[in-house]
PDB file of C-alpha atoms in Angstrom:
ATOM      1  CA  MET A   1      76.646  88.591 157.594  1.00  0.00           C
ATOM      2  CA  GLY A   2      77.223  86.384 154.584  1.00  0.00           C
ATOM      3  CA  THR A   3      79.025  89.130 152.694  1.00  0.00           C
ATOM      4  CA  SER A   4      81.521  89.681 155.542  1.00  0.00           C
ATOM      5  CA  VAL A   5      82.366  86.017 156.161  1.00  0.00           C
ATOM      6  CA  LEU A   6      83.313  85.166 152.594  1.00  0.00           C
ATOM      7  CA  PRO A   7      86.054  87.794 152.202  1.00  0.00           C
ATOM      8  CA  THR A   8      87.482  86.767 155.582  1.00  0.00           C
ATOM      9  CA  ALA A   9      87.577  83.114 154.550  1.00  0.00           C
ATOM     10  CA  GLY A  10      89.041  84.049 151.184  1.00  0.00           C
ATOM     11  CA  SER A  11      91.698  86.210 152.806  1.00  0.00           C
ATOM     12  CA  TYR A  12      92.591  83.396 155.220  1.00  0.00           C
ATOM     13  CA  LEU A  13      92.969  80.886 152.385  1.00  0.00           C
ATOM     14  CA  HIS A  14      95.021  83.389 150.395  1.00  0.00           C
ATOM     15  CA  ASN A  15      97.409  83.981 153.297  1.00  0.00           C
ATOM     16  CA  PHE A  16      97.513  80.271 154.117  1.00  0.00           C
ATOM     17  CA  PHE A  17      98.569  79.529 150.540  1.00  0.00           C
ATOM     18  CA  TYR A  18     101.421  82.052 150.729  1.00  0.00           C
ATOM     19  CA  ALA A  19     102.563  80.595 154.069  1.00  0.00           C
ATOM     20  CA  PHE A  20     102.163  77.006 152.856  1.00  0.00           C
ATOM     21  CA  ILE A  21     104.171  77.276 149.640  1.00  0.00           C
ATOM     22  CA  PRO A  22     107.556  78.361 151.113  1.00  0.00           C
ATOM     23  CA  LEU A  23     107.315  75.625 153.756  1.00  0.00           C
ATOM     24  CA  PHE A  24     106.323  73.066 151.131  1.00  0.00           C
ATOM     25  CA  VAL A  25     109.300  74.009 149.005  1.00  0.00           C
ATOM     26  CA  ALA A  26     111.629  74.018 152.032  1.00  0.00           C
ATOM     27  CA  THR A  27     110.391  70.602 153.238  1.00  0.00           C
ATOM     28  CA  ASP A  28     111.382  69.038 149.890  1.00  0.00           C
ATOM     29  CA  ILE A  29     109.266  65.870 150.055  1.00  0.00           C
ATOM     30  CA  GLY A  30     110.658  64.633 146.742  1.00  0.00           C
ATOM     31  CA  GLY A  31     114.182  64.765 148.138  1.00  0.00           C
ATOM     32  CA  ILE A  32     113.392  63.256 151.548  1.00  0.00           C
ATOM     33  CA  VAL A  33     111.513  60.159 150.324  1.00  0.00           C
ATOM     34  CA  PRO A  34     114.487  58.530 148.507  1.00  0.00           C
ATOM     35  CA  ILE A  35     116.783  59.266 151.471  1.00  0.00           C
ATOM     36  CA  PHE A  36     114.188  57.842 153.873  1.00  0.00           C
ATOM     37  CA  LEU A  37     113.997  54.646 151.826  1.00  0.00           C
ATOM     38  CA  SER A  38     117.778  54.390 151.711  1.00  0.00           C
ATOM     39  CA  LEU A  39     118.213  54.896 155.458  1.00  0.00           C
ATOM     40  CA  THR A  40     115.457  52.410 156.316  1.00  0.00           C
ATOM     41  CA  LYS A  41     116.317  49.790 153.726  1.00  0.00           C
ATOM     42  CA  GLY A  42     116.301  46.354 155.353  1.00  0.00           C
ATOM     43  CA  LEU A  43     114.027  47.434 158.226  1.00  0.00           C
ATOM     44  CA  SER A  44     110.625  45.861 158.824  1.00  0.00           C
ATOM     45  CA  GLU A  45     107.456  47.784 157.986  1.00  0.00           C
ATOM     46  CA  ASN A  46     106.793  48.467 161.693  1.00  0.00           C
ATOM     47  CA  GLU A  47     110.342  49.718 162.182  1.00  0.00           C
ATOM     48  CA  ARG A  48     110.031  51.937 159.120  1.00  0.00           C
ATOM     49  CA  ARG A  49     106.789  53.451 160.453  1.00  0.00           C
ATOM     50  CA  SER A  50     108.465  54.016 163.827  1.00  0.00           C
ATOM     51  CA  VAL A  51     111.404  55.792 162.195  1.00  0.00           C
ATOM     52  CA  GLY A  52     109.042  57.996 160.187  1.00  0.00           C
ATOM     53  CA  GLY A  53     107.024  58.883 163.285  1.00  0.00           C
ATOM     54  CA  GLN A  54     110.154  59.758 165.265  1.00  0.00           C
ATOM     55  CA  ALA A  55     111.397  61.951 162.418  1.00  0.00           C
ATOM     56  CA  LEU A  56     108.133  63.875 162.108  1.00  0.00           C
ATOM     57  CA  LEU A  57     107.775  64.327 165.875  1.00  0.00           C
ATOM     58  CA  THR A  58     111.370  65.556 166.150  1.00  0.00           C
ATOM     59  CA  ALA A  59     110.862  68.007 163.282  1.00  0.00           C
ATOM     60  CA  PHE A  60     107.656  69.363 164.835  1.00  0.00           C
ATOM     61  CA  ILE A  61     109.187  69.820 168.309  1.00  0.00           C
ATOM     62  CA  ILE A  62     112.303  71.534 166.941  1.00  0.00           C
ATOM     63  CA  SER A  63     110.133  73.840 164.825  1.00  0.00           C
ATOM     64  CA  LEU A  64     108.022  74.787 167.866  1.00  0.00           C
ATOM     65  CA  LEU A  65     111.126  75.446 169.973  1.00  0.00           C
ATOM     66  CA  PHE A  66     112.622  77.604 167.252  1.00  0.00           C
ATOM     67  CA  ILE A  67     109.378  79.550 166.930  1.00  0.00           C
ATOM     68  CA  ALA A  68     109.198  79.997 170.717  1.00  0.00           C
ATOM     69  CA  ILE A  69     112.757  81.191 171.349  1.00  0.00           C
ATOM     70  CA  GLY A  70     113.866  82.403 167.927  1.00  0.00           C
ATOM     71  CA  ARG A  71     112.733  85.993 168.501  1.00  0.00           C
ATOM     72  CA  TRP A  72     114.234  86.022 172.000  1.00  0.00           C
ATOM     73  CA  VAL A  73     117.574  84.859 170.598  1.00  0.00           C
ATOM     74  CA  PHE A  74     117.352  87.608 167.985  1.00  0.00           C
ATOM     75  CA  GLN A  75     116.875  90.250 170.680  1.00  0.00           C
ATOM     76  CA  LEU A  76     119.665  88.789 172.809  1.00  0.00           C
ATOM     77  CA  LEU A  77     122.117  88.888 169.906  1.00  0.00           C
ATOM     78  CA  GLY A  78     120.856  92.178 168.495  1.00  0.00           C
ATOM     79  CA  ILE A  79     119.758  90.592 165.225  1.00  0.00           C
ATOM     80  CA  SER A  80     116.956  92.164 163.199  1.00  0.00           C
ATOM     81  CA  VAL A  81     114.518  90.336 160.942  1.00  0.00           C
ATOM     82  CA  ALA A  82     116.197  91.979 157.959  1.00  0.00           C
ATOM     83  CA  ASP A  83     119.577  90.597 159.092  1.00  0.00           C
ATOM     84  CA  PHE A  84     118.065  87.124 159.375  1.00  0.00           C
ATOM     85  CA  GLN A  85     116.364  87.451 155.992  1.00  0.00           C
ATOM     86  CA  ILE A  86     119.686  88.213 154.321  1.00  0.00           C
ATOM     87  CA  ALA A  87     121.672  85.571 156.222  1.00  0.00           C
ATOM     88  CA  GLY A  88     118.903  83.009 155.909  1.00  0.00           C
ATOM     89  CA  GLY A  89     118.473  83.756 152.233  1.00  0.00           C
ATOM     90  CA  ILE A  90     122.192  83.256 151.600  1.00  0.00           C
ATOM     91  CA  LEU A  91     122.119  79.986 153.544  1.00  0.00           C
ATOM     92  CA  LEU A  92     119.034  78.775 151.672  1.00  0.00           C
ATOM     93  CA  LEU A  93     120.679  79.682 148.379  1.00  0.00           C
ATOM     94  CA  VAL A  94     123.804  77.690 149.280  1.00  0.00           C
ATOM     95  CA  LEU A  95     121.667  74.719 150.356  1.00  0.00           C
ATOM     96  CA  ALA A  96     119.569  74.860 147.195  1.00  0.00           C
ATOM     97  CA  VAL A  97     122.629  75.031 144.936  1.00  0.00           C
ATOM     98  CA  GLY A  98     124.223  72.215 146.928  1.00  0.00           C
ATOM     99  CA  GLU A  99     121.147  70.033 146.418  1.00  0.00           C
ATOM    100  CA  MET A 100     121.105  70.755 142.700  1.00  0.00           C
ATOM    101  CA  LEU A 101     124.812  69.893 142.450  1.00  0.00           C
ATOM    102  CA  HIS A 102     124.439  66.757 144.633  1.00  0.00           C
ATOM    103  CA  PHE A 103     126.311  68.133 147.629  1.00  0.00           C
ATOM    104  CA  GLY A 104     123.423  67.197 149.926  1.00  0.00           C
ATOM    105  CA  VAL A 105     123.191  64.711 152.779  1.00  0.00           C
ATOM    106  CA  LYS A 106     124.868  61.427 151.983  1.00  0.00           C
ATOM    107  CA  GLU A 107     122.858  58.242 152.170  1.00  0.00           C
ATOM    108  CA  GLY A 108     123.807  55.953 155.030  1.00  0.00           C
ATOM    109  CA  LEU A 109     123.296  52.467 156.351  1.00  0.00           C
ATOM    110  CA  PRO A 110     119.861  51.342 157.581  1.00  0.00           C
ATOM    111  CA  ASN A 111     119.379  52.055 161.262  1.00  0.00           C
ATOM    112  CA  VAL A 112     116.331  52.164 163.543  1.00  0.00           C
ATOM    113  CA  HIS A 113     117.764  55.262 165.257  1.00  0.00           C
ATOM    114  CA  VAL A 114     117.910  57.551 162.206  1.00  0.00           C
ATOM    115  CA  GLY A 115     114.455  59.040 162.923  1.00  0.00           C
ATOM    116  CA  PRO A 116     115.453  62.005 165.116  1.00  0.00           C
ATOM    117  CA  VAL A 117     118.833  62.543 163.383  1.00  0.00           C
ATOM    118  CA  PRO A 118     119.371  62.974 160.475  1.00  0.00           C
ATOM    119  CA  LEU A 119     115.752  62.615 159.279  1.00  0.00           C
ATOM    120  CA  GLY A 120     113.959  64.780 161.860  1.00  0.00           C
ATOM    121  CA  THR A 121     116.776  67.280 161.806  1.00  0.00           C
ATOM    122  CA  PRO A 122     118.491  68.517 159.712  1.00  0.00           C
ATOM    123  CA  LEU A 123     116.634  66.882 156.788  1.00  0.00           C
ATOM    124  CA  ILE A 124     113.052  67.875 157.695  1.00  0.00           C
ATOM    125  CA  ALA A 125     113.450  70.647 160.276  1.00  0.00           C
ATOM    126  CA  GLY A 126     116.595  72.031 158.723  1.00  0.00           C
ATOM    127  CA  PRO A 127     117.794  75.560 157.987  1.00  0.00           C
ATOM    128  CA  ALA A 128     115.345  75.948 155.096  1.00  0.00           C
ATOM    129  CA  VAL A 129     112.232  75.190 157.174  1.00  0.00           C
ATOM    130  CA  LEU A 130     113.407  77.081 160.270  1.00  0.00           C
ATOM    131  CA  THR A 131     114.358  80.140 158.254  1.00  0.00           C
ATOM    132  CA  SER A 132     110.992  80.080 156.496  1.00  0.00           C
ATOM    133  CA  LEU A 133     109.141  79.827 159.834  1.00  0.00           C
ATOM    134  CA  ILE A 134     110.894  82.766 161.482  1.00  0.00           C
ATOM    135  CA  ILE A 135     110.223  84.947 158.428  1.00  0.00           C
ATOM    136  CA  LEU A 136     106.604  83.834 157.883  1.00  0.00           C
ATOM    137  CA  ILE A 137     105.427  84.458 161.461  1.00  0.00           C
ATOM    138  CA  PRO A 138     105.702  88.289 161.329  1.00  0.00           C
ATOM    139  CA  LEU A 139     103.902  88.226 157.975  1.00  0.00           C
ATOM    140  CA  TYR A 140     101.027  85.813 158.704  1.00  0.00           C
ATOM    141  CA  GLY A 141     100.958  85.199 162.466  1.00  0.00           C
ATOM    142  CA  TYR A 142     101.486  82.142 164.637  1.00  0.00           C
ATOM    143  CA  ARG A 143      98.175  80.366 163.999  1.00  0.00           C
ATOM    144  CA  LEU A 144      98.331  80.461 160.223  1.00  0.00           C
ATOM    145  CA  THR A 145     102.047  79.641 160.057  1.00  0.00           C
ATOM    146  CA  LEU A 146     101.652  76.676 162.419  1.00  0.00           C
ATOM    147  CA  SER A 147      98.662  75.482 160.385  1.00  0.00           C
ATOM    148  CA  ALA A 148     100.774  75.593 157.214  1.00  0.00           C
ATOM    149  CA  LEU A 149     103.569  73.712 158.995  1.00  0.00           C
ATOM    150  CA  ALA A 150     101.141  71.060 160.274  1.00  0.00           C
ATOM    151  CA  VAL A 151      99.653  70.490 156.816  1.00  0.00           C
ATOM    152  CA  ASN A 152     103.134  70.136 155.316  1.00  0.00           C
ATOM    153  CA  LEU A 153     104.126  67.590 157.958  1.00  0.00           C
ATOM    154  CA  LEU A 154     100.903  65.660 157.336  1.00  0.00           C
ATOM    155  CA  LEU A 155     101.688  65.568 153.614  1.00  0.00           C
ATOM    156  CA  LEU A 156     105.194  64.384 154.408  1.00  0.00           C
ATOM    157  CA  ALA A 157     103.803  61.703 156.747  1.00  0.00           C
ATOM    158  CA  LEU A 158     101.566  60.496 153.905  1.00  0.00           C
ATOM    159  CA  ALA A 159     104.508  60.472 151.498  1.00  0.00           C
ATOM    160  CA  LEU A 160     106.695  58.501 153.917  1.00  0.00           C
ATOM    161  CA  SER A 161     103.941  55.968 154.588  1.00  0.00           C
ATOM    162  CA  GLN A 162     103.543  55.470 150.838  1.00  0.00           C
ATOM    163  CA  SER A 163     107.247  55.851 150.008  1.00  0.00           C
ATOM    164  CA  ARG A 164     107.654  52.466 148.357  1.00  0.00           C
ATOM    165  CA  ARG A 165     104.574  53.021 146.218  1.00  0.00           C
ATOM    166  CA  LEU A 166     105.783  56.488 145.212  1.00  0.00           C
ATOM    167  CA  VAL A 167     109.097  55.060 144.029  1.00  0.00           C
ATOM    168  CA  ARG A 168     107.264  52.405 142.004  1.00  0.00           C
ATOM    169  CA  TRP A 169     105.093  55.095 140.399  1.00  0.00           C
ATOM    170  CA  PHE A 170     107.675  57.785 139.718  1.00  0.00           C
ATOM    171  CA  GLY A 171     110.925  55.877 140.026  1.00  0.00           C
ATOM    172  CA  ASP A 172     113.907  56.989 142.047  1.00  0.00           C
ATOM    173  CA  ASN A 173     115.112  59.229 139.216  1.00  0.00           C
ATOM    174  CA  GLY A 174     111.672  60.810 138.920  1.00  0.00           C
ATOM    175  CA  LEU A 175     111.643  61.725 142.598  1.00  0.00           C
ATOM    176  CA  ARG A 176     115.148  63.114 142.377  1.00  0.00           C
ATOM    177  CA  ALA A 177     114.180  65.166 139.327  1.00  0.00           C
ATOM    178  CA  THR A 178     111.255  66.567 141.306  1.00  0.00           C
ATOM    179  CA  SER A 179     113.674  67.402 144.092  1.00  0.00           C
ATOM    180  CA  GLN A 180     115.862  69.318 141.623  1.00  0.00           C
ATOM    181  CA  VAL A 181     112.908  71.432 140.487  1.00  0.00           C
ATOM    182  CA  ILE A 182     111.961  72.093 144.114  1.00  0.00           C
ATOM    183  CA  SER A 183     115.561  73.114 144.848  1.00  0.00           C
ATOM    184  CA  LEU A 184     115.356  75.606 141.991  1.00  0.00           C
ATOM    185  CA  PHE A 185     112.234  77.164 143.531  1.00  0.00           C
ATOM    186  CA  LEU A 186     114.001  77.199 146.899  1.00  0.00           C
ATOM    187  CA  ALA A 187     116.877  79.121 145.309  1.00  0.00           C
ATOM    188  CA  ALA A 188     114.387  81.639 143.899  1.00  0.00           C
ATOM    189  CA  ILE A 189     112.772  82.062 147.317  1.00  0.00           C
ATOM    190  CA  ALA A 190     116.253  82.543 148.829  1.00  0.00           C
ATOM    191  CA  VAL A 191     117.027  85.345 146.370  1.00  0.00           C
ATOM    192  CA  SER A 192     113.666  86.927 147.214  1.00  0.00           C
ATOM    193  CA  MET A 193     114.503  86.791 150.947  1.00  0.00           C
ATOM    194  CA  ILE A 194     117.866  88.478 150.350  1.00  0.00           C
ATOM    195  CA  ARG A 195     116.221  91.173 148.213  1.00  0.00           C
ATOM    196  CA  ARG A 196     113.546  91.916 150.840  1.00  0.00           C
ATOM    197  CA  GLY A 197     116.144  92.024 153.591  1.00  0.00           C
ATOM    198  CA  VAL A 198     118.324  94.493 151.679  1.00  0.00           C
ATOM    199  CA  GLN A 199     115.282  96.676 150.901  1.00  0.00           C
ATOM    200  CA  THR A 200     114.312  96.697 154.600  1.00  0.00           C
ATOM    201  CA  LEU A 201     117.802  97.816 155.650  1.00  0.00           C
ATOM    202  CA  ARG A 202     117.768 100.780 153.267  1.00  0.00           C
TER     203      ARG A 202
END
């Protein structure tokens, strides 16, 4: 029995890694932390934690809803996975280039109501994450994809709770530089999505 369990566990971890990485890149923790600090500047620590919790809960609920009805919407509109791969890849590529060229979400004034919007969506559960989810599910299944999403949100929750410390360690410019590198990987993933979609249509 020991010889059959190990390959299964190894295969699960292998697939989990390949589901985790696109979502990690799409979540863009390094880009969200500075925006979170900017939007919550002047708020108390309790208010900041509340905003972070609202953002994460909103992102999780929207992701679940998209997973639940995304396929149904595809069938209703006559959209194939290949169509969504190409369209989603183009959108991700535009978003990634926009982030690298500083065309991203503008920083706003501090507000206790910024948790659901814009932090929860479209910053966390935005087109990048939702596109990744709808493409990952046919490849790795619901359980593994949701596990990868949950781990990414937990990492983001940790980053938001330690956001001030992260800025002291890496500096605002360091976090933004990390975000630029992540955006570059996101662009590469977008090109890969477009390529796979075109190959599927052939």
